[in-house]
Amino acid sequence: MDGVADMGGAPRWGPVHPPRRHEPVFGEPWQGRAFALAILSSRIACGGVNTDAFRHALERLDRAAYLGDGYYGRWLNGAELMLTERSILAPGAVEARARNLRGEHVDEPPIPEPDRPHYAPTAEGSLRAVDTVPAFAVGESVRARNMSVPGHTRLPGYIRGHVGVVESRQPAAVLPDTNAHFLGENPQHVYSVRFDSRELWGADADPFALTVELYESYLETIS
Amino acid sequence: MTPTGPDAPLPVALRAEALEQLLTERGLIDPKVMNGIITNYESNVGPLNGAKVVARAWTDPEYRRRLLDDGTAAIKELGFSGTQGEHIVVVENTATTHNVVVCTLCSCYPWPVLGLPPSWYKDPAYRSRVVAQPRTVLSEMGLDLADDVRIIVRDSTSEVRWLVLPERPAGTEHLSEAELASLVTRDAMVGVAKVEAP
C-alpha cells in the first residue's frame, strides 16, 4: 500500500549509517521481547502465520508509530494493532496496563470476545505450486502496472508504470494482496524483473540495474 | 510535569512488558517459548551460518556450482533452513559485477543464513536511497567501487531472499575453510562491503 513503509526512492532521508562491527542482535532487552511477542501475536491473532497480514499491520501504523519507536517498536505496535483488530485485546488495554506497571492506578478495559478470521494456510510458508502456464517468458519486456493499491501489495511505488525485462522465473507464491486480508491465497507465478536505472530515475541517473520480484498480476504485456 | 506523571509518554519498553503480561495472564503465550525464540536468534541463527556457506563455496568448486544453481538446496546441505529462508537465491560478486541487497517495503532478510538484520539495513536512509543512488550509498558506507563495475541492486519485494557470494580476497590460498569463514562478514554477504584478507 502507498504510505510511509514504501520507501524506495523517497527523498530527504539523508546519509546512511555505516555498519558497526559486532552490533548486538537486540540492542536492548525489550527489543528481543518485542520481536518474540510480534511473532507469537501474529499467530494468536490469525490462527496461523500470515506474514502478509503482519506486514499490512505495520504499513497501517501512523508515521510516529512506524518510525518513532524504531524497528522493534514498530513490530510491537503492529502486533498490538493485529491483536486489537481481532478483539484479542481491548483498545487501550496495553496502555492501561503500562500505566499500572509504572504505578498509576487506572481501570483496565474488560477482555473482549475474540473475533479471529477464518484462516488456515494450505501449507507452511508462502511457496505454492500453480498449474497455469506462466504469462511471461524469460527475456520478455514487461511493464509494471501503474496502479495505486489501497490495501496491501508488494508492488513498490517507484516501479509502477516502468518497463523491465524478465530475468528469471521464481517459485510461485501466495499473493500478498489477498492473503493479507484473509481473502485467499491465490498463488501466482513470480518473476524477477530487471530494470535499468535510467528507466526508473531518468536519463541523468547513475547507470546500474535493479531487480524486483513481481507477482504475475502486477505485470502487463508491452503492446 | 514529573517523568512518571499521567501525561508522560509511555516508554516502548514498558508497553512491551504490558503486552507480555496481558498475553501471559490469559495463557496465550508462554514466557519459556518467548525466551526460546530470543535465545535462538541471539545465539544460533546468525551471519556465521552464511560465512560457512561462503567459505565452502570458495574451497569446493562443485559446491559453489550447486549454490549458484539452487541456493536453497545447497544451503540446506549445510543444515540451514527455516523462516525467511524458504527460497534463497545466491548471486556472485566478481571484479566486474557487484550485487547489493535491500528491501524497500519492510526489511526482508535471509534469517537462516544471516540472522536478524543489522540496524543500517532497516534504516529508512538505506531503504530509500540504495535503489536510486547505489554507488553513492555504498561509498558512504565505506565501499568505493571502480566506475566500470556494474552494480545490480536486488530489492526483496517477494519471498525470494538474496545472499551475495563475495569475492574471495587475494592472498588467502593457504587458509583453511574455517579460517576463511572467520573473514566473511555479514556486510559482505549483503553487498555493502568486500571481504578483506587478514
PDB file of C-alpha atoms in Angstrom, chain A residues 105-205:
ATOM      1  CA  HIS A 105      -3.936   3.311  39.224  1.00  0.00           C
ATOM      2  CA  VAL A 106      -6.163   3.190  36.163  1.00  0.00           C
ATOM      3  CA  ASP A 107      -9.043   0.911  35.240  1.00  0.00           C
ATOM      4  CA  GLU A 108      -8.260  -1.662  32.604  1.00  0.00           C
ATOM      5  CA  PRO A 109     -10.858  -2.413  29.910  1.00  0.00           C
ATOM      6  CA  PRO A 110     -12.626  -5.791  30.074  1.00  0.00           C
ATOM      7  CA  ILE A 111     -11.357  -8.611  27.874  1.00  0.00           C
ATOM      8  CA  PRO A 112     -13.419  -8.687  24.656  1.00  0.00           C
ATOM      9  CA  GLU A 113     -14.779 -11.699  22.780  1.00  0.00           C
ATOM     10  CA  PRO A 114     -12.146 -12.770  20.203  1.00  0.00           C
ATOM     11  CA  ASP A 115     -13.093 -12.392  16.548  1.00  0.00           C
ATOM     12  CA  ARG A 116     -10.425 -14.228  14.574  1.00  0.00           C
ATOM     13  CA  PRO A 117     -10.592 -14.604  10.789  1.00  0.00           C
ATOM     14  CA  HIS A 118     -11.318 -17.981   9.251  1.00  0.00           C
ATOM     15  CA  TYR A 119      -7.777 -18.646   8.205  1.00  0.00           C
ATOM     16  CA  ALA A 120      -5.863 -21.849   7.591  1.00  0.00           C
ATOM     17  CA  PRO A 121      -2.800 -21.734   5.335  1.00  0.00           C
ATOM     18  CA  THR A 122      -2.706 -24.659   2.911  1.00  0.00           C
ATOM     19  CA  ALA A 123       0.996 -25.228   3.641  1.00  0.00           C
ATOM     20  CA  GLU A 124       3.914 -23.786   5.606  1.00  0.00           C
ATOM     21  CA  GLY A 125       5.430 -20.603   4.248  1.00  0.00           C
ATOM     22  CA  SER A 126       4.327 -18.857   1.073  1.00  0.00           C
ATOM     23  CA  LEU A 127       5.565 -21.068  -1.789  1.00  0.00           C
ATOM     24  CA  ARG A 128       2.791 -22.935  -3.624  1.00  0.00           C
ATOM     25  CA  ALA A 129       2.543 -24.899  -6.855  1.00  0.00           C
ATOM     26  CA  VAL A 130       0.316 -23.432  -9.569  1.00  0.00           C
ATOM     27  CA  ASP A 131      -0.753 -25.270 -12.711  1.00  0.00           C
ATOM     28  CA  THR A 132      -1.379 -22.317 -15.028  1.00  0.00           C
ATOM     29  CA  VAL A 133       1.066 -21.587 -17.832  1.00  0.00           C
ATOM     30  CA  PRO A 134       3.265 -18.583 -16.968  1.00  0.00           C
ATOM     31  CA  ALA A 135       2.039 -15.482 -18.790  1.00  0.00           C
ATOM     32  CA  PHE A 136       5.533 -14.061 -19.308  1.00  0.00           C
ATOM     33  CA  ALA A 137       8.753 -15.569 -20.628  1.00  0.00           C
ATOM     34  CA  VAL A 138      12.346 -15.014 -19.562  1.00  0.00           C
ATOM     35  CA  GLY A 139      13.791 -12.242 -21.743  1.00  0.00           C
ATOM     36  CA  GLU A 140      10.402 -10.670 -22.400  1.00  0.00           C
ATOM     37  CA  SER A 141       9.880  -6.936 -21.849  1.00  0.00           C
ATOM     38  CA  VAL A 142       7.077  -6.252 -19.384  1.00  0.00           C
ATOM     39  CA  ARG A 143       5.536  -3.232 -17.744  1.00  0.00           C
ATOM     40  CA  ALA A 144       4.778  -2.989 -14.040  1.00  0.00           C
ATOM     41  CA  ARG A 145       1.164  -1.932 -13.729  1.00  0.00           C
ATOM     42  CA  ASN A 146       0.632   1.670 -12.803  1.00  0.00           C
ATOM     43  CA  MET A 147      -1.933   1.091 -10.092  1.00  0.00           C
ATOM     44  CA  SER A 148      -2.422   2.544  -6.675  1.00  0.00           C
ATOM     45  CA  VAL A 149      -3.426  -0.167  -4.235  1.00  0.00           C
ATOM     46  CA  PRO A 150      -5.424   0.859  -1.152  1.00  0.00           C
ATOM     47  CA  GLY A 151      -4.741  -2.415   0.672  1.00  0.00           C
ATOM     48  CA  HIS A 152      -1.591  -4.482   0.947  1.00  0.00           C
ATOM     49  CA  THR A 153       0.663  -5.013  -2.046  1.00  0.00           C
ATOM     50  CA  ARG A 154       4.271  -5.876  -2.799  1.00  0.00           C
ATOM     51  CA  LEU A 155       4.370  -3.704  -5.898  1.00  0.00           C
ATOM     52  CA  PRO A 156       6.592  -0.793  -4.872  1.00  0.00           C
ATOM     53  CA  GLY A 157       5.587   2.694  -5.995  1.00  0.00           C
ATOM     54  CA  TYR A 158       8.861   3.507  -7.717  1.00  0.00           C
ATOM     55  CA  ILE A 159       8.462   0.592 -10.176  1.00  0.00           C
ATOM     56  CA  ARG A 160       4.901   1.343 -11.283  1.00  0.00           C
ATOM     57  CA  GLY A 161       4.469   2.146 -14.970  1.00  0.00           C
ATOM     58  CA  HIS A 162       8.071   1.262 -15.812  1.00  0.00           C
ATOM     59  CA  VAL A 163       9.325  -1.269 -18.335  1.00  0.00           C
ATOM     60  CA  GLY A 164      11.795  -4.005 -17.480  1.00  0.00           C
ATOM     61  CA  VAL A 165      12.904  -7.399 -18.734  1.00  0.00           C
ATOM     62  CA  VAL A 166      12.037 -10.734 -17.126  1.00  0.00           C
ATOM     63  CA  GLU A 167      15.380 -12.011 -15.820  1.00  0.00           C
ATOM     64  CA  SER A 168      14.141 -15.298 -14.354  1.00  0.00           C
ATOM     65  CA  ARG A 169      11.079 -17.021 -13.031  1.00  0.00           C
ATOM     66  CA  GLN A 170      10.912 -17.723  -9.284  1.00  0.00           C
ATOM     67  CA  PRO A 171       8.760 -20.304  -7.489  1.00  0.00           C
ATOM     68  CA  ALA A 172       5.073 -19.417  -7.416  1.00  0.00           C
ATOM     69  CA  ALA A 173       3.828 -17.970  -4.156  1.00  0.00           C
ATOM     70  CA  VAL A 174       0.768 -16.846  -2.232  1.00  0.00           C
ATOM     71  CA  LEU A 175      -0.479 -13.450  -3.452  1.00  0.00           C
ATOM     72  CA  PRO A 176       0.093 -10.948  -0.629  1.00  0.00           C
ATOM     73  CA  ASP A 177      -2.642  -8.604  -1.874  1.00  0.00           C
ATOM     74  CA  THR A 178      -5.418 -11.040  -0.995  1.00  0.00           C
ATOM     75  CA  ASN A 179      -3.702 -13.173   1.648  1.00  0.00           C
ATOM     76  CA  ALA A 180      -3.003 -10.133   3.854  1.00  0.00           C
ATOM     77  CA  HIS A 181      -6.750  -9.501   4.029  1.00  0.00           C
ATOM     78  CA  PHE A 182      -7.678 -13.182   4.570  1.00  0.00           C
ATOM     79  CA  LEU A 183      -9.294 -13.248   1.118  1.00  0.00           C
ATOM     80  CA  GLY A 184      -7.489 -16.357  -0.088  1.00  0.00           C
ATOM     81  CA  GLU A 185      -4.017 -17.466  -1.060  1.00  0.00           C
ATOM     82  CA  ASN A 186      -4.448 -17.082  -4.845  1.00  0.00           C
ATOM     83  CA  PRO A 187      -0.910 -18.273  -5.606  1.00  0.00           C
ATOM     84  CA  GLN A 188       0.685 -16.770  -8.706  1.00  0.00           C
ATOM     85  CA  HIS A 189       3.808 -17.040 -10.775  1.00  0.00           C
ATOM     86  CA  VAL A 190       6.581 -14.710  -9.613  1.00  0.00           C
ATOM     87  CA  TYR A 191       9.168 -13.103 -11.887  1.00  0.00           C
ATOM     88  CA  SER A 192      12.473 -11.391 -11.232  1.00  0.00           C
ATOM     89  CA  VAL A 193      12.267  -8.335 -13.427  1.00  0.00           C
ATOM     90  CA  ARG A 194      15.329  -6.262 -14.245  1.00  0.00           C
ATOM     91  CA  PHE A 195      15.019  -2.513 -14.691  1.00  0.00           C
ATOM     92  CA  ASP A 196      17.576  -0.043 -15.971  1.00  0.00           C
ATOM     93  CA  SER A 197      18.233   2.854 -13.589  1.00  0.00           C
ATOM     94  CA  ARG A 198      17.611   5.434 -16.316  1.00  0.00           C
ATOM     95  CA  GLU A 199      14.164   3.921 -16.961  1.00  0.00           C
ATOM     96  CA  LEU A 200      13.358   4.358 -13.272  1.00  0.00           C
ATOM     97  CA  TRP A 201      15.077   7.626 -12.397  1.00  0.00           C
ATOM     98  CA  GLY A 202      15.667   9.465 -15.671  1.00  0.00           C
ATOM     99  CA  ALA A 203      18.467   9.999 -18.145  1.00  0.00           C
ATOM    100  CA  ASP A 204      20.798  11.595 -15.594  1.00  0.00           C
ATOM    101  CA  ALA A 205      20.683   8.673 -13.138  1.00  0.00           C
TER     102      ALA A 205
END
